[in-house]
Amino acid sequence: MSQLKILFITGGTHTRDNRNLNHHQRVHFLSRQAELTILARKGADFSVSAKAGTPVVRSPMGGKAGQVLYGLWWALLHGRRQRYDLVVTEPSKLCLVGAIIKMVTGARWVVDVWDIPLRRRPGGVLAKWGNRLERSILAVLFRGADLFLLSIVPDHEFRVFGIPSRKLKLFSNAIWLDELLGAGTVTPGLEGGPFRILSMRSVYSPDSGLDLLAEAFAAFRAGGRDAVLTIVGRIPPDVSSQVQGLRVRDDVIFHDFVTHDELTVMIRESSVCVVTFRDSPDLRQTYPVKVLEYLALGAVLLVPSLDGITRIVRDGYNGLVFKADDSKDLLSGLIRLHGDPELGKRLSVNGRVLDSSHDCRVKAQEVLRALTELVGSGRAAAEPETTGPGEPMTGDRT
């Protein structure tokens, strides 16, 4: 079969530092494996991900709503003249454009789910009902999709959409595994000097668990242990109260942003990398890319008992797992690692044993195979089929 002709509709933009994100990888590989066109938001840049010469159609209007409106206009005016084999969208409002493209061109429609569709917005009754309305609209649109590339745990929020298992291709998140494994072994800073604790996010949310970390660190230091806590990532106003008590301490360092190379150095110098996600519906179903990066670099990990994370981290083998939402159990994990440097070294060595399911190059080949089979099948869109919200959801696990 000749190269697939694919339209990728996205609201993202790319930098070198986010190359391990699923979205970045999808553009990188599809632009080299297929004939790819990107329908993007205003100002979006793909120069570090897409193959040189990849056509990018940018919306002249800002915001996601502007992109949707422009995308609908473009689909009706220009899309019908194109003979796309596939239209691939993220699981957002842009699905509306994907559905229209399918209608006017006959292309197969694929939804690439690497994050939670429509995260729960904080707020009162209006926010709650707005989120419910958007999710209901998305559920209707999803009925017209031909395939879902699912890189989250399927057994939680995604089940409410009732997607038949035959339309699911299941993955976990993946990284440039060979590059990180080839970057050398991290020697955990468990002996000599202060015990170095690292927490990293791009942006912290109220459910990121900084309040748990603040409480555990204060208790850890109150026990007379020499330690330094480094928090990397932007802390918005609605989260700042969680770390207010840490701001005045000279043993806590804050960085709003560091480059990927700088972060690698911080990981190398850390005694433990801590993930403190709370047990919220949005977070319990993800396979965090940062956890994979930590493991590939040989960092010592202390993580919460959430479904997606514990499918990657095995307690006592390649990391320690504490009870989610429990700062005392988090503290116990810190104390255990502080008192047992040999344990940290074993976790570090075992953490670098990652199988090919977490290698983005392997995943890219599996994705291309699934897309090729979808186009080559020649089957018309199947009749709507649903699974009940109480039934287990299954699919092809790669």
mmCIF file of N, CA and C in Angstrom, residues 185-286:
data_model
loop_
_atom_site.group_PDB
_atom_site.id
_atom_site.type_symbol
_atom_site.label_atom_id
_atom_site.label_comp_id
_atom_site.label_asym_id
_atom_site.label_seq_id
_atom_site.Cartn_x
_atom_site.Cartn_y
_atom_site.Cartn_z
ATOM 1 N N THR A 185 23.962 5.860 33.759
ATOM 2 C CA THR A 185 23.231 5.500 34.966
ATOM 3 C C THR A 185 23.276 6.633 35.981
ATOM 4 N N VAL A 186 22.143 6.935 36.533
ATOM 5 C CA VAL A 186 22.085 7.902 37.625
ATOM 6 C C VAL A 186 22.582 7.217 38.897
ATOM 7 N N THR A 187 23.486 7.864 39.609
ATOM 8 C CA THR A 187 23.911 7.364 40.908
ATOM 9 C C THR A 187 23.135 8.115 41.971
ATOM 10 N N PRO A 188 22.164 7.467 42.601
ATOM 11 C CA PRO A 188 21.316 8.177 43.568
ATOM 12 C C PRO A 188 22.142 8.844 44.659
ATOM 13 N N GLY A 189 21.804 10.083 44.956
ATOM 14 C CA GLY A 189 22.523 10.823 45.976
ATOM 15 C C GLY A 189 22.067 10.414 47.360
ATOM 16 N N LEU A 190 22.346 9.174 47.717
ATOM 17 C CA LEU A 190 21.843 8.631 48.976
ATOM 18 C C LEU A 190 22.900 8.623 50.076
ATOM 19 N N GLU A 191 24.145 8.912 49.697
ATOM 20 C CA GLU A 191 25.211 8.894 50.681
ATOM 21 C C GLU A 191 25.987 10.205 50.610
ATOM 22 N N GLY A 192 26.244 10.805 51.760
ATOM 23 C CA GLY A 192 27.002 12.048 51.794
ATOM 24 C C GLY A 192 26.145 13.237 51.415
ATOM 25 N N GLY A 193 26.249 14.309 52.159
ATOM 26 C CA GLY A 193 25.477 15.503 51.872
ATOM 27 C C GLY A 193 24.031 15.343 52.265
ATOM 28 N N PRO A 194 23.235 16.361 52.006
ATOM 29 C CA PRO A 194 21.817 16.294 52.385
ATOM 30 C C PRO A 194 21.044 15.306 51.528
ATOM 31 N N PHE A 195 19.967 14.809 52.060
ATOM 32 C CA PHE A 195 19.031 13.945 51.337
ATOM 33 C C PHE A 195 18.225 14.844 50.396
ATOM 34 N N ARG A 196 18.353 14.620 49.101
ATOM 35 C CA ARG A 196 17.773 15.524 48.094
ATOM 36 C C ARG A 196 16.481 14.956 47.533
ATOM 37 N N ILE A 197 15.396 15.680 47.746
ATOM 38 C CA ILE A 197 14.066 15.273 47.303
ATOM 39 C C ILE A 197 13.653 16.165 46.133
ATOM 40 N N LEU A 198 13.195 15.563 45.036
ATOM 41 C CA LEU A 198 12.822 16.313 43.837
ATOM 42 C C LEU A 198 11.377 16.033 43.464
ATOM 43 N N SER A 199 10.615 17.112 43.205
ATOM 44 C CA SER A 199 9.255 17.009 42.674
ATOM 45 C C SER A 199 9.186 17.847 41.409
ATOM 46 N N MET A 200 8.614 17.304 40.339
ATOM 47 C CA MET A 200 8.606 18.023 39.073
ATOM 48 C C MET A 200 7.283 17.876 38.354
ATOM 49 N N ARG A 201 6.721 18.993 37.918
ATOM 50 C CA ARG A 201 5.562 19.056 37.027
ATOM 51 C C ARG A 201 5.728 20.296 36.149
ATOM 52 N N SER A 202 5.116 20.309 34.990
ATOM 53 C CA SER A 202 5.104 21.543 34.198
ATOM 54 C C SER A 202 4.277 22.602 34.911
ATOM 55 N N VAL A 203 3.061 22.201 35.286
ATOM 56 C CA VAL A 203 2.161 23.077 36.039
ATOM 57 C C VAL A 203 1.483 22.226 37.100
ATOM 58 N N TYR A 204 1.463 22.703 38.331
ATOM 59 C CA TYR A 204 0.816 21.972 39.413
ATOM 60 C C TYR A 204 -0.662 22.344 39.469
ATOM 61 N N SER A 205 -1.487 21.343 39.743
ATOM 62 C CA SER A 205 -2.915 21.552 39.939
ATOM 63 C C SER A 205 -3.233 21.298 41.407
ATOM 64 N N PRO A 206 -4.449 21.638 41.863
ATOM 65 C CA PRO A 206 -4.805 21.353 43.251
ATOM 66 C C PRO A 206 -4.684 19.876 43.612
ATOM 67 N N ASP A 207 -4.803 18.994 42.608
ATOM 68 C CA ASP A 207 -4.722 17.558 42.858
ATOM 69 C C ASP A 207 -3.313 16.997 42.712
ATOM 70 N N SER A 208 -2.323 17.862 42.483
ATOM 71 C CA SER A 208 -0.948 17.376 42.333
ATOM 72 C C SER A 208 -0.346 16.931 43.655
ATOM 73 N N GLY A 209 -0.958 17.325 44.765
ATOM 74 C CA GLY A 209 -0.526 16.825 46.064
ATOM 75 C C GLY A 209 0.629 17.569 46.701
ATOM 76 N N LEU A 210 0.829 18.834 46.333
ATOM 77 C CA LEU A 210 1.903 19.598 46.964
ATOM 78 C C LEU A 210 1.664 19.773 48.463
ATOM 79 N N ASP A 211 0.407 19.808 48.872
ATOM 80 C CA ASP A 211 0.125 19.918 50.307
ATOM 81 C C ASP A 211 0.594 18.680 51.057
ATOM 82 N N LEU A 212 0.449 17.491 50.434
ATOM 83 C CA LEU A 212 0.950 16.263 51.043
ATOM 84 C C LEU A 212 2.466 16.304 51.173
ATOM 85 N N LEU A 213 3.120 16.784 50.121
ATOM 86 C CA LEU A 213 4.573 16.871 50.123
ATOM 87 C C LEU A 213 5.063 17.859 51.179
ATOM 88 N N ALA A 214 4.385 18.998 51.276
ATOM 89 C CA ALA A 214 4.775 20.007 52.256
ATOM 90 C C ALA A 214 4.677 19.459 53.671
ATOM 91 N N GLU A 215 3.603 18.748 53.955
ATOM 92 C CA GLU A 215 3.403 18.192 55.291
ATOM 93 C C GLU A 215 4.438 17.111 55.600
ATOM 94 N N ALA A 216 4.688 16.229 54.622
ATOM 95 C CA ALA A 216 5.648 15.150 54.835
ATOM 96 C C ALA A 216 7.065 15.692 54.987
ATOM 97 N N PHE A 217 7.420 16.693 54.188
ATOM 98 C CA PHE A 217 8.776 17.244 54.267
ATOM 99 C C PHE A 217 9.005 17.941 55.602
ATOM 100 N N ALA A 218 8.017 18.701 56.064
ATOM 101 C CA ALA A 218 8.155 19.371 57.359
ATOM 102 C C ALA A 218 8.379 18.350 58.477
ATOM 103 N N ALA A 219 7.637 17.242 58.439
ATOM 104 C CA ALA A 219 7.807 16.210 59.453
ATOM 105 C C ALA A 219 9.147 15.499 59.306
ATOM 106 N N PHE A 220 9.583 15.308 58.076
ATOM 107 C CA PHE A 220 10.866 14.662 57.807
ATOM 108 C C PHE A 220 12.012 15.485 58.400
ATOM 109 N N ARG A 221 11.964 16.778 58.194
ATOM 110 C CA ARG A 221 13.015 17.662 58.718
ATOM 111 C C ARG A 221 12.904 17.805 60.232
ATOM 112 N N ALA A 222 11.686 17.762 60.753
ATOM 113 C CA ALA A 222 11.495 17.890 62.203
ATOM 114 C C ALA A 222 12.138 16.734 62.950
ATOM 115 N N GLY A 223 12.371 15.631 62.242
ATOM 116 C CA GLY A 223 13.035 14.488 62.854
ATOM 117 C C GLY A 223 14.543 14.615 62.902
ATOM 118 N N GLY A 224 15.056 15.793 62.539
ATOM 119 C CA GLY A 224 16.486 16.042 62.608
ATOM 120 C C GLY A 224 17.275 15.558 61.413
ATOM 121 N N ARG A 225 16.609 15.217 60.317
ATOM 122 C CA ARG A 225 17.295 14.703 59.126
ATOM 123 C C ARG A 225 17.698 15.857 58.217
ATOM 124 N N ASP A 226 18.907 15.791 57.688
ATOM 125 C CA ASP A 226 19.417 16.813 56.785
ATOM 126 C C ASP A 226 18.832 16.569 55.390
ATOM 127 N N ALA A 227 18.095 17.515 54.859
ATOM 128 C CA ALA A 227 17.426 17.302 53.571
ATOM 129 C C ALA A 227 17.175 18.631 52.872
ATOM 130 N N VAL A 228 17.077 18.548 51.539
ATOM 131 C CA VAL A 228 16.723 19.689 50.694
ATOM 132 C C VAL A 228 15.610 19.244 49.752
ATOM 133 N N LEU A 229 14.568 20.029 49.633
ATOM 134 C CA LEU A 229 13.458 19.757 48.720
ATOM 135 C C LEU A 229 13.509 20.738 47.564
ATOM 136 N N THR A 230 13.483 20.219 46.333
ATOM 137 C CA THR A 230 13.432 21.054 45.133
ATOM 138 C C THR A 230 12.114 20.807 44.418
ATOM 139 N N ILE A 231 11.368 21.872 44.154
ATOM 140 C CA ILE A 231 10.079 21.786 43.471
ATOM 141 C C ILE A 231 10.199 22.513 42.140
ATOM 142 N N VAL A 232 10.032 21.772 41.045
ATOM 143 C CA VAL A 232 10.155 22.325 39.699
ATOM 144 C C VAL A 232 8.773 22.379 39.063
ATOM 145 N N GLY A 233 8.394 23.534 38.535
ATOM 146 C CA GLY A 233 7.116 23.674 37.848
ATOM 147 C C GLY A 233 6.373 24.913 38.309
ATOM 148 N N ARG A 234 5.469 25.377 37.461
ATOM 149 C CA ARG A 234 4.697 26.578 37.780
ATOM 150 C C ARG A 234 3.603 26.240 38.794
ATOM 151 N N ILE A 235 3.505 27.075 39.807
ATOM 152 C CA ILE A 235 2.500 26.892 40.854
ATOM 153 C C ILE A 235 1.486 28.028 40.738
ATOM 154 N N PRO A 236 0.312 27.764 40.166
ATOM 155 C CA PRO A 236 -0.684 28.820 39.965
ATOM 156 C C PRO A 236 -1.281 29.294 41.288
ATOM 157 N N PRO A 237 -1.996 30.430 41.258
ATOM 158 C CA PRO A 237 -2.545 31.006 42.494
ATOM 159 C C PRO A 237 -3.421 30.058 43.298
ATOM 160 N N ASP A 238 -4.208 29.201 42.614
ATOM 161 C CA ASP A 238 -5.117 28.327 43.358
ATOM 162 C C ASP A 238 -4.396 27.157 44.025
ATOM 163 N N VAL A 239 -3.085 27.055 43.814
ATOM 164 C CA VAL A 239 -2.295 25.988 44.434
ATOM 165 C C VAL A 239 -1.268 26.572 45.417
ATOM 166 N N SER A 240 -0.978 27.855 45.284
ATOM 167 C CA SER A 240 0.115 28.460 46.059
ATOM 168 C C SER A 240 -0.069 28.319 47.567
ATOM 169 N N SER A 241 -1.325 28.275 48.041
ATOM 170 C CA SER A 241 -1.546 28.146 49.481
ATOM 171 C C SER A 241 -1.021 26.817 50.022
ATOM 172 N N GLN A 242 -0.917 25.794 49.152
ATOM 173 C CA GLN A 242 -0.446 24.484 49.588
ATOM 174 C C GLN A 242 1.029 24.500 49.979
ATOM 175 N N VAL A 243 1.781 25.461 49.438
ATOM 176 C CA VAL A 243 3.223 25.510 49.728
ATOM 177 C C VAL A 243 3.615 26.799 50.430
ATOM 178 N N GLN A 244 2.632 27.516 50.944
ATOM 179 C CA GLN A 244 2.925 28.797 51.585
ATOM 180 C C GLN A 244 3.944 28.639 52.719
ATOM 181 N N GLY A 245 3.823 27.571 53.494
ATOM 182 C CA GLY A 245 4.741 27.351 54.593
ATOM 183 C C GLY A 245 6.148 26.997 54.148
ATOM 184 N N LEU A 246 6.291 26.518 52.894
ATOM 185 C CA LEU A 246 7.611 26.158 52.386
ATOM 186 C C LEU A 246 8.377 27.354 51.837
ATOM 187 N N ARG A 247 7.666 28.407 51.499
ATOM 188 C CA ARG A 247 8.295 29.559 50.861
ATOM 189 C C ARG A 247 9.323 30.235 51.768
ATOM 190 N N VAL A 248 9.124 30.129 53.063
ATOM 191 C CA VAL A 248 10.010 30.832 53.997
ATOM 192 C C VAL A 248 11.170 29.952 54.457
ATOM 193 N N ARG A 249 11.250 28.725 53.976
ATOM 194 C CA ARG A 249 12.299 27.804 54.409
ATOM 195 C C ARG A 249 13.517 27.919 53.507
ATOM 196 N N ASP A 250 14.703 27.821 54.096
ATOM 197 C CA ASP A 250 15.922 27.879 53.290
ATOM 198 C C ASP A 250 16.352 26.500 52.800
ATOM 199 N N ASP A 251 15.591 25.455 53.153
ATOM 200 C CA ASP A 251 15.893 24.108 52.672
ATOM 201 C C ASP A 251 14.930 23.670 51.566
ATOM 202 N N VAL A 252 14.206 24.635 51.002
ATOM 203 C CA VAL A 252 13.296 24.370 49.882
ATOM 204 C C VAL A 252 13.634 25.314 48.739
ATOM 205 N N ILE A 253 13.792 24.751 47.538
ATOM 206 C CA ILE A 253 14.153 25.525 46.344
ATOM 207 C C ILE A 253 13.033 25.401 45.328
ATOM 208 N N PHE A 254 12.609 26.526 44.766
ATOM 209 C CA PHE A 254 11.553 26.545 43.757
ATOM 210 C C PHE A 254 12.129 26.966 42.404
ATOM 211 N N HIS A 255 11.713 26.269 41.351
ATOM 212 C CA HIS A 255 12.036 26.646 39.970
ATOM 213 C C HIS A 255 10.742 26.598 39.164
ATOM 214 N N ASP A 256 10.370 27.699 38.544
ATOM 215 C CA ASP A 256 9.170 27.678 37.702
ATOM 216 C C ASP A 256 9.372 26.818 36.459
ATOM 217 N N PHE A 257 10.605 26.841 35.928
ATOM 218 C CA PHE A 257 10.889 26.090 34.695
ATOM 219 C C PHE A 257 12.373 25.782 34.629
ATOM 220 N N VAL A 258 12.684 24.578 34.171
ATOM 221 C CA VAL A 258 14.058 24.230 33.831
ATOM 222 C C VAL A 258 14.025 23.474 32.506
ATOM 223 N N THR A 259 15.114 23.531 31.756
ATOM 224 C CA THR A 259 15.181 22.791 30.501
ATOM 225 C C THR A 259 15.300 21.302 30.784
ATOM 226 N N HIS A 260 15.090 20.511 29.749
ATOM 227 C CA HIS A 260 15.170 19.065 29.915
ATOM 228 C C HIS A 260 16.568 18.646 30.358
ATOM 229 N N ASP A 261 17.585 19.279 29.790
ATOM 230 C CA ASP A 261 18.964 18.950 30.174
ATOM 231 C C ASP A 261 19.225 19.314 31.631
ATOM 232 N N GLU A 262 18.727 20.459 32.064
ATOM 233 C CA GLU A 262 18.894 20.862 33.463
ATOM 234 C C GLU A 262 18.160 19.907 34.396
ATOM 235 N N LEU A 263 16.983 19.474 33.970
ATOM 236 C CA LEU A 263 16.222 18.547 34.797
ATOM 237 C C LEU A 263 16.955 17.219 34.947
ATOM 238 N N THR A 264 17.603 16.764 33.870
ATOM 239 C CA THR A 264 18.366 15.520 33.947
ATOM 240 C C THR A 264 19.463 15.620 34.997
ATOM 241 N N VAL A 265 20.113 16.770 35.061
ATOM 242 C CA VAL A 265 21.144 16.975 36.083
ATOM 243 C C VAL A 265 20.523 16.922 37.482
ATOM 244 N N MET A 266 19.363 17.553 37.649
ATOM 245 C CA MET A 266 18.691 17.527 38.951
ATOM 246 C C MET A 266 18.321 16.100 39.360
ATOM 247 N N ILE A 267 17.860 15.309 38.381
ATOM 248 C CA ILE A 267 17.515 13.918 38.677
ATOM 249 C C ILE A 267 18.757 13.157 39.125
ATOM 250 N N ARG A 268 19.863 13.398 38.439
ATOM 251 C CA ARG A 268 21.112 12.717 38.786
ATOM 252 C C ARG A 268 21.566 13.057 40.199
ATOM 253 N N GLU A 269 21.286 14.273 40.639
ATOM 254 C CA GLU A 269 21.746 14.724 41.953
ATOM 255 C C GLU A 269 20.739 14.419 43.057
ATOM 256 N N SER A 270 19.577 13.895 42.697
ATOM 257 C CA SER A 270 18.532 13.670 43.696
ATOM 258 C C SER A 270 18.740 12.349 44.431
ATOM 259 N N SER A 271 18.230 12.287 45.624
ATOM 260 C CA SER A 271 18.179 11.032 46.379
ATOM 261 C C SER A 271 16.889 10.281 46.083
ATOM 262 N N VAL A 272 15.817 11.028 45.817
ATOM 263 C CA VAL A 272 14.531 10.430 45.500
ATOM 264 C C VAL A 272 13.710 11.422 44.684
ATOM 265 N N CYS A 273 13.006 10.916 43.678
ATOM 266 C CA CYS A 273 12.056 11.713 42.899
ATOM 267 C C CYS A 273 10.651 11.314 43.355
ATOM 268 N N VAL A 274 9.876 12.303 43.752
ATOM 269 C CA VAL A 274 8.585 12.045 44.375
ATOM 270 C C VAL A 274 7.452 12.488 43.453
ATOM 271 N N VAL A 275 6.464 11.628 43.270
ATOM 272 C CA VAL A 275 5.213 11.962 42.596
ATOM 273 C C VAL A 275 4.125 11.896 43.665
ATOM 274 N N THR A 276 3.364 12.984 43.813
ATOM 275 C CA THR A 276 2.426 13.057 44.938
ATOM 276 C C THR A 276 0.976 13.220 44.498
ATOM 277 N N PHE A 277 0.639 12.773 43.295
ATOM 278 C CA PHE A 277 -0.727 12.917 42.790
ATOM 279 C C PHE A 277 -1.752 12.419 43.810
ATOM 280 N N ARG A 278 -2.834 13.171 43.944
ATOM 281 C CA ARG A 278 -3.964 12.710 44.752
ATOM 282 C C ARG A 278 -4.802 11.725 43.940
ATOM 283 N N ASP A 279 -5.616 10.972 44.648
ATOM 284 C CA ASP A 279 -6.449 9.956 43.998
ATOM 285 C C ASP A 279 -7.701 10.619 43.434
ATOM 286 N N SER A 280 -7.526 11.346 42.330
ATOM 287 C CA SER A 280 -8.638 12.008 41.660
ATOM 288 C C SER A 280 -8.969 11.254 40.378
ATOM 289 N N PRO A 281 -10.214 11.383 39.884
ATOM 290 C CA PRO A 281 -10.586 10.659 38.659
ATOM 291 C C PRO A 281 -9.670 10.965 37.488
ATOM 292 N N ASP A 282 -9.216 12.213 37.372
ATOM 293 C CA ASP A 282 -8.377 12.585 36.236
ATOM 294 C C ASP A 282 -6.992 11.959 36.308
ATOM 295 N N LEU A 283 -6.445 11.784 37.495
ATOM 296 C CA LEU A 283 -5.050 11.381 37.633
ATOM 297 C C LEU A 283 -4.852 9.880 37.818
ATOM 298 N N ARG A 284 -5.855 9.171 38.306
ATOM 299 C CA ARG A 284 -5.627 7.759 38.602
ATOM 300 C C ARG A 284 -5.503 6.909 37.343
ATOM 301 N N GLN A 285 -5.870 7.439 36.173
ATOM 302 C CA GLN A 285 -5.896 6.623 34.963
ATOM 303 C C GLN A 285 -4.751 6.912 33.995
ATOM 304 N N THR A 286 -3.807 7.774 34.385
ATOM 305 C CA THR A 286 -2.744 8.148 33.461
ATOM 306 C C THR A 286 -1.492 7.298 33.658
#
